[in-house]
Amino acid sequence: MEPEPYDRSGQWLIEHHGDSILWLADVGRLESCRALKGEVVLPKRVPDGLLEARRQGETEPDLYLVEIFTYPKAAALRKMTENLALVLAARRILPEGVAIFLSPGGRRSVGPHHRVFSRRGGSRLECSWQSVNLWTLSAQALLDANDVGLTPWITLARFDGPPEPMLEECRRRIDRQALPEERANLLAVSQVLMRLKYNDPGLFNIFGGSDIMIESPLIQELVQEAVARSHHKGILRLLERRFGTVPQQLIGQLRSVTGEERLVELTAEAGACPTLEAFGAFLTP
């Protein structure tokens, strides 16, 4: 399944403003917080975010597993349980779990706990965590926290009256408080998230509209990834039509290639190579 733009936007916020997310989860005042970015929990399994944070007055940091879900679906229960267990297996520490749901999406909330039973019922794994439903939080309370890392979340929070004044205040906060290298991404992420709630181009323009989306390094990266995925699909379909099943190892090697020029070369080779082995040799010269 391809990642949604909300997934990557949330991951960027975890990596750059993890302390703000823990504020949403009512963790308390922190002395430090850092994202354990790029750390694979187990092969091919990476949680949305793993944070190491130390609360004020304490000497030892805690681990926080953060998962961001677009809607409250039953699949979220399974993912939270599996990833908590994965971190425990990999690090021998059970992290605090935080599940953030962006939009109700016409669905009922899911509970903050889950049980998994073995087939015969002799074993049971039970996990619980803290759930944050953004649409139930007060936008004014988030503004009052005066934390620029919270501003993208405010677009999905609860407030009375027309949205323009609140969104314009969010824009002012980003312009005043954001680090220069983060400003475009914060504006772009705000637009990505608010699309779950609004469909008004005028509101998106408050955060710079299409111009800021073009400027954002994060959005540029997302576009590049989408182009690469499209090339990967085309190459694999061509190889499957010509040679049948493509080995998983070769698929993994292909997906590690993201440069558009190189992918164009690989597309041509997929249509001309005499065998899969020849394509593999061209892929990894």
Coordinates of C-alpha atoms in Angstrom, one line a residue:
M1 CA 0.0 0.0 0.0
E2 CA 1.4 3.4 -1.0
P3 CA 1.8 5.9 1.9
E4 CA -0.7 8.8 2.0
P5 CA 0.7 12.4 2.1
Y6 CA -0.6 12.6 5.7
D7 CA 1.8 9.8 6.6
R8 CA 4.9 11.6 5.5
S9 CA 3.7 14.9 6.8
G10 CA 3.2 13.4 10.2
Q11 CA 6.6 11.7 10.0
W12 CA 8.3 15.0 9.3
L13 CA 6.6 16.6 12.3
I14 CA 7.7 13.7 14.5
E15 CA 11.3 14.1 13.3
H16 CA 11.4 17.8 13.7
H17 CA 8.8 18.6 16.4
G18 CA 8.4 15.5 18.4
D19 CA 8.2 17.5 21.7
S20 CA 5.1 19.2 20.3
I21 CA 3.5 15.8 19.6
L22 CA 4.2 14.6 23.1
W23 CA 2.5 17.9 24.3
L24 CA -0.6 16.7 22.5
A25 CA -0.4 13.4 24.4
D26 CA -0.1 15.4 27.7
V27 CA 3.3 13.9 28.6
G28 CA 4.3 16.9 30.6
R29 CA 7.3 19.3 30.5
L30 CA 10.4 17.9 28.8
E31 CA 14.0 18.6 29.3
S32 CA 14.9 17.0 26.0
C33 CA 13.4 15.1 23.1
R34 CA 15.0 13.6 20.0
A35 CA 13.7 11.5 17.2
L36 CA 15.4 8.2 16.7
K37 CA 15.3 8.9 13.0
G38 CA 16.1 6.2 10.5
E39 CA 16.4 3.4 13.1
V40 CA 14.8 0.3 11.8
V41 CA 13.0 -1.7 14.5
L42 CA 13.2 -5.0 12.6
P43 CA 14.0 -5.6 8.9
K44 CA 11.4 -3.9 6.6
R45 CA 9.4 -2.6 9.6
V46 CA 9.7 1.0 10.7
P47 CA 7.2 2.8 12.9
D48 CA 6.1 6.3 12.1
G49 CA 8.2 7.7 14.9
L50 CA 10.3 6.6 17.9
L51 CA 11.1 9.4 20.3
E52 CA 13.5 9.5 23.2
A53 CA 12.3 12.2 25.7
R54 CA 13.3 13.1 29.2
R55 CA 10.8 14.8 31.5
Q56 CA 11.8 17.7 33.7
G57 CA 13.1 16.6 37.0
E58 CA 14.0 13.1 35.8
T59 CA 17.4 11.7 34.9
E60 CA 16.4 8.8 32.6
P61 CA 14.7 9.3 29.2
D62 CA 11.7 7.3 28.1
L63 CA 10.9 5.9 24.7
Y64 CA 7.7 6.9 22.9
L65 CA 6.3 5.1 19.9
V66 CA 4.2 7.5 17.9
E67 CA 1.8 6.4 15.2
I68 CA -0.3 8.7 13.1
F69 CA -3.5 7.5 11.5
T70 CA -5.8 9.3 9.1
Y71 CA -9.0 7.8 10.5
P72 CA -9.8 5.6 13.5
K73 CA -10.0 2.2 11.9
A74 CA -9.6 -1.3 13.4
A75 CA -6.3 -1.7 11.6
A76 CA -4.9 0.9 13.9
L77 CA -5.3 -1.4 16.8
R78 CA -3.3 -4.1 15.1
K79 CA -0.6 -1.7 14.0
M80 CA -0.1 -0.2 17.4
T81 CA 0.1 -3.7 19.0
E82 CA 2.5 -5.0 16.5
N83 CA 4.8 -2.0 16.6
L84 CA 4.9 -1.9 20.4
A85 CA 5.9 -5.6 20.3
L86 CA 8.5 -4.9 17.6
V87 CA 10.2 -2.2 19.7
L88 CA 10.1 -4.4 22.7
A89 CA 11.7 -7.3 20.8
A90 CA 14.4 -5.0 19.2
R91 CA 15.3 -2.9 22.2
R92 CA 14.1 -4.9 25.1
I93 CA 12.2 -1.9 26.3
L94 CA 8.4 -1.4 26.0
P95 CA 7.8 2.2 24.9
E96 CA 5.0 4.4 25.8
G97 CA 2.5 4.3 22.9
V98 CA 0.8 7.4 21.4
A99 CA -1.7 7.0 18.6
I100 CA -2.8 10.2 16.9
F101 CA -6.0 10.2 14.8
L102 CA -6.3 13.1 12.3
S103 CA -10.0 13.0 11.4
P104 CA -13.1 11.0 12.5
G105 CA -13.9 10.4 8.8
G106 CA -17.5 9.4 9.7
R107 CA -16.2 6.6 11.9
R108 CA -16.4 5.9 15.6
S109 CA -13.3 6.2 17.7
V110 CA -11.3 3.0 18.4
G111 CA -10.3 2.1 21.9
P112 CA -6.7 2.6 23.2
H113 CA -6.0 -1.1 23.8
H114 CA -6.0 -4.4 21.9
R115 CA -5.7 -8.1 22.7
V116 CA -4.2 -10.7 20.4
F117 CA -4.7 -14.4 21.1
S118 CA -2.9 -17.5 19.7
R119 CA -5.0 -19.8 17.6
R120 CA -5.6 -22.2 20.4
G121 CA -6.1 -19.4 23.0
G122 CA -3.3 -20.5 25.2
S123 CA -1.3 -17.3 24.7
R124 CA -2.4 -13.7 24.9
L125 CA -0.7 -10.4 24.1
E126 CA -2.4 -7.3 25.4
C127 CA -1.2 -3.7 24.7
S128 CA -2.6 -0.3 25.6
W129 CA -1.6 3.2 24.7
Q130 CA -2.7 6.8 24.7
S131 CA -5.0 8.0 21.9
V132 CA -5.3 11.6 20.7
N133 CA -8.3 12.5 18.6
L134 CA -7.3 15.8 17.0
W135 CA -10.8 17.0 16.2
T136 CA -11.7 16.9 20.0
L137 CA -8.8 19.2 21.0
S138 CA -9.3 22.9 21.5
A139 CA -7.5 24.9 18.8
Q140 CA -7.3 27.9 21.2
A141 CA -5.5 25.7 23.8
L142 CA -3.0 24.6 21.2
L143 CA -2.5 28.3 20.2
D144 CA -2.0 29.3 23.8
A145 CA 0.8 26.8 24.1
N146 CA 2.8 29.1 21.8
D147 CA 4.7 26.3 20.1
V148 CA 5.2 26.6 16.4
G149 CA 5.4 22.8 16.1
L150 CA 1.7 22.6 17.0
T151 CA 0.4 24.9 14.3
P152 CA -0.1 22.3 11.6
W153 CA -2.2 20.3 14.0
I154 CA -4.4 23.3 14.9
T155 CA -5.9 23.1 11.4
L156 CA -7.7 19.9 12.4
A157 CA -8.6 20.9 16.0
R158 CA -11.9 22.1 17.3
F159 CA -12.9 25.8 17.2
D160 CA -16.1 27.9 16.9
G161 CA -16.8 30.4 14.2
P162 CA -15.3 30.8 10.7
P163 CA -11.9 29.2 10.1
E164 CA -10.1 32.1 8.6
P165 CA -9.1 34.0 11.8
M166 CA -7.7 30.9 13.4
L167 CA -5.8 29.8 10.3
E168 CA -4.5 33.3 9.7
E169 CA -3.1 33.4 13.2
C170 CA -1.4 30.0 12.6
R171 CA 0.2 31.5 9.5
R172 CA 1.4 34.5 11.5
R173 CA 2.9 32.1 14.1
I174 CA 4.8 30.2 11.5
D175 CA 6.1 33.4 9.9
R176 CA 7.3 34.7 13.2
Q177 CA 8.6 31.6 15.0
A178 CA 9.6 29.0 12.5
L179 CA 13.3 28.3 11.7
P180 CA 14.1 29.6 8.2
E181 CA 14.9 26.1 7.0
E182 CA 11.5 24.8 8.4
R183 CA 9.1 27.5 7.4
A184 CA 8.2 26.2 3.9
N185 CA 7.7 22.7 5.2
L186 CA 5.5 23.8 8.1
L187 CA 3.3 25.8 5.7
A188 CA 3.1 22.9 3.3
V189 CA 2.4 20.3 6.0
S190 CA -0.4 22.6 7.3
Q191 CA -2.0 22.5 3.9
V192 CA -1.7 18.8 3.6
L193 CA -3.3 18.2 6.9
M194 CA -6.1 20.7 6.5
R195 CA -7.3 19.0 3.3
L196 CA -8.8 16.4 5.6
K197 CA -11.2 19.0 6.9
Y198 CA -11.5 21.7 4.2
N199 CA -11.9 21.9 0.4
D200 CA -11.5 25.6 -0.1
P201 CA -8.6 26.9 -2.2
G202 CA -8.9 30.2 -0.4
L203 CA -8.1 28.6 2.9
F204 CA -5.1 26.9 1.4
N205 CA -3.8 30.2 0.2
I206 CA -3.5 31.4 3.8
F207 CA -0.6 29.0 4.0
G208 CA 0.9 30.0 0.6
G209 CA -1.2 27.8 -1.7
S210 CA 0.5 26.0 -4.6
D211 CA 3.6 28.3 -4.5
I212 CA 4.7 27.2 -1.0
M213 CA 4.0 23.5 -2.0
I214 CA 6.5 23.9 -4.8
E215 CA 9.0 25.5 -2.4
S216 CA 8.7 22.9 0.3
P217 CA 11.6 20.4 0.3
L218 CA 9.3 17.8 1.9
I219 CA 6.7 18.1 -0.9
Q220 CA 9.5 18.0 -3.5
E221 CA 10.7 14.8 -1.9
L222 CA 7.1 13.3 -2.0
V223 CA 6.8 14.2 -5.6
Q224 CA 10.1 12.5 -6.4
E225 CA 9.1 9.4 -4.5
A226 CA 5.8 9.3 -6.4
V227 CA 7.6 9.5 -9.7
A228 CA 10.0 6.8 -8.7
R229 CA 7.1 4.5 -7.6
S230 CA 5.5 5.0 -11.0
H231 CA 8.7 4.0 -12.8
H232 CA 9.1 1.0 -10.5
K233 CA 5.6 -0.2 -11.4
G234 CA 6.1 0.3 -15.1
I235 CA 9.4 -1.6 -15.1
L236 CA 8.0 -4.5 -13.0
R237 CA 5.0 -4.8 -15.3
L238 CA 7.2 -4.9 -18.4
L239 CA 9.5 -7.5 -16.8
E240 CA 6.6 -9.7 -15.7
R241 CA 5.0 -9.6 -19.2
R242 CA 8.3 -10.7 -20.7
F243 CA 9.7 -13.1 -18.2
G244 CA 7.0 -14.0 -15.7
T245 CA 7.6 -13.8 -11.9
V246 CA 10.3 -11.3 -10.8
P247 CA 12.4 -12.4 -7.9
Q248 CA 11.9 -10.5 -4.7
Q249 CA 15.6 -9.7 -4.4
L250 CA 15.5 -8.0 -7.8
I251 CA 12.3 -6.1 -6.8
G252 CA 14.1 -4.8 -3.7
Q253 CA 17.1 -3.7 -5.7
L254 CA 14.9 -1.9 -8.2
R255 CA 13.0 0.0 -5.5
S256 CA 16.2 1.3 -4.0
V257 CA 16.8 3.2 -7.2
T258 CA 15.1 6.7 -7.1
G259 CA 17.0 8.8 -9.6
E260 CA 14.7 9.6 -12.5
E261 CA 17.4 9.5 -15.2
R262 CA 18.6 6.1 -14.0
L263 CA 15.0 4.8 -13.9
V264 CA 14.5 5.9 -17.5
E265 CA 17.5 3.9 -18.4
L266 CA 16.2 0.9 -16.5
T267 CA 12.8 1.2 -18.3
A268 CA 14.6 1.0 -21.7
E269 CA 16.7 -2.0 -20.5
A270 CA 13.6 -3.8 -19.2
G271 CA 12.2 -3.7 -22.7
A272 CA 15.4 -4.8 -24.5
C273 CA 17.3 -7.2 -22.1
P274 CA 17.3 -10.9 -23.2
T275 CA 16.9 -12.3 -19.7
L276 CA 16.1 -11.3 -16.1
E277 CA 19.7 -12.1 -15.3
A278 CA 20.8 -9.6 -17.8
F279 CA 18.5 -6.9 -16.4
G280 CA 19.9 -7.7 -12.9
A281 CA 23.4 -7.3 -14.1
F282 CA 22.5 -3.9 -15.7
L283 CA 20.7 -2.9 -12.5
T284 CA 23.8 -3.6 -10.3
P285 CA 26.8 -3.1 -12.6

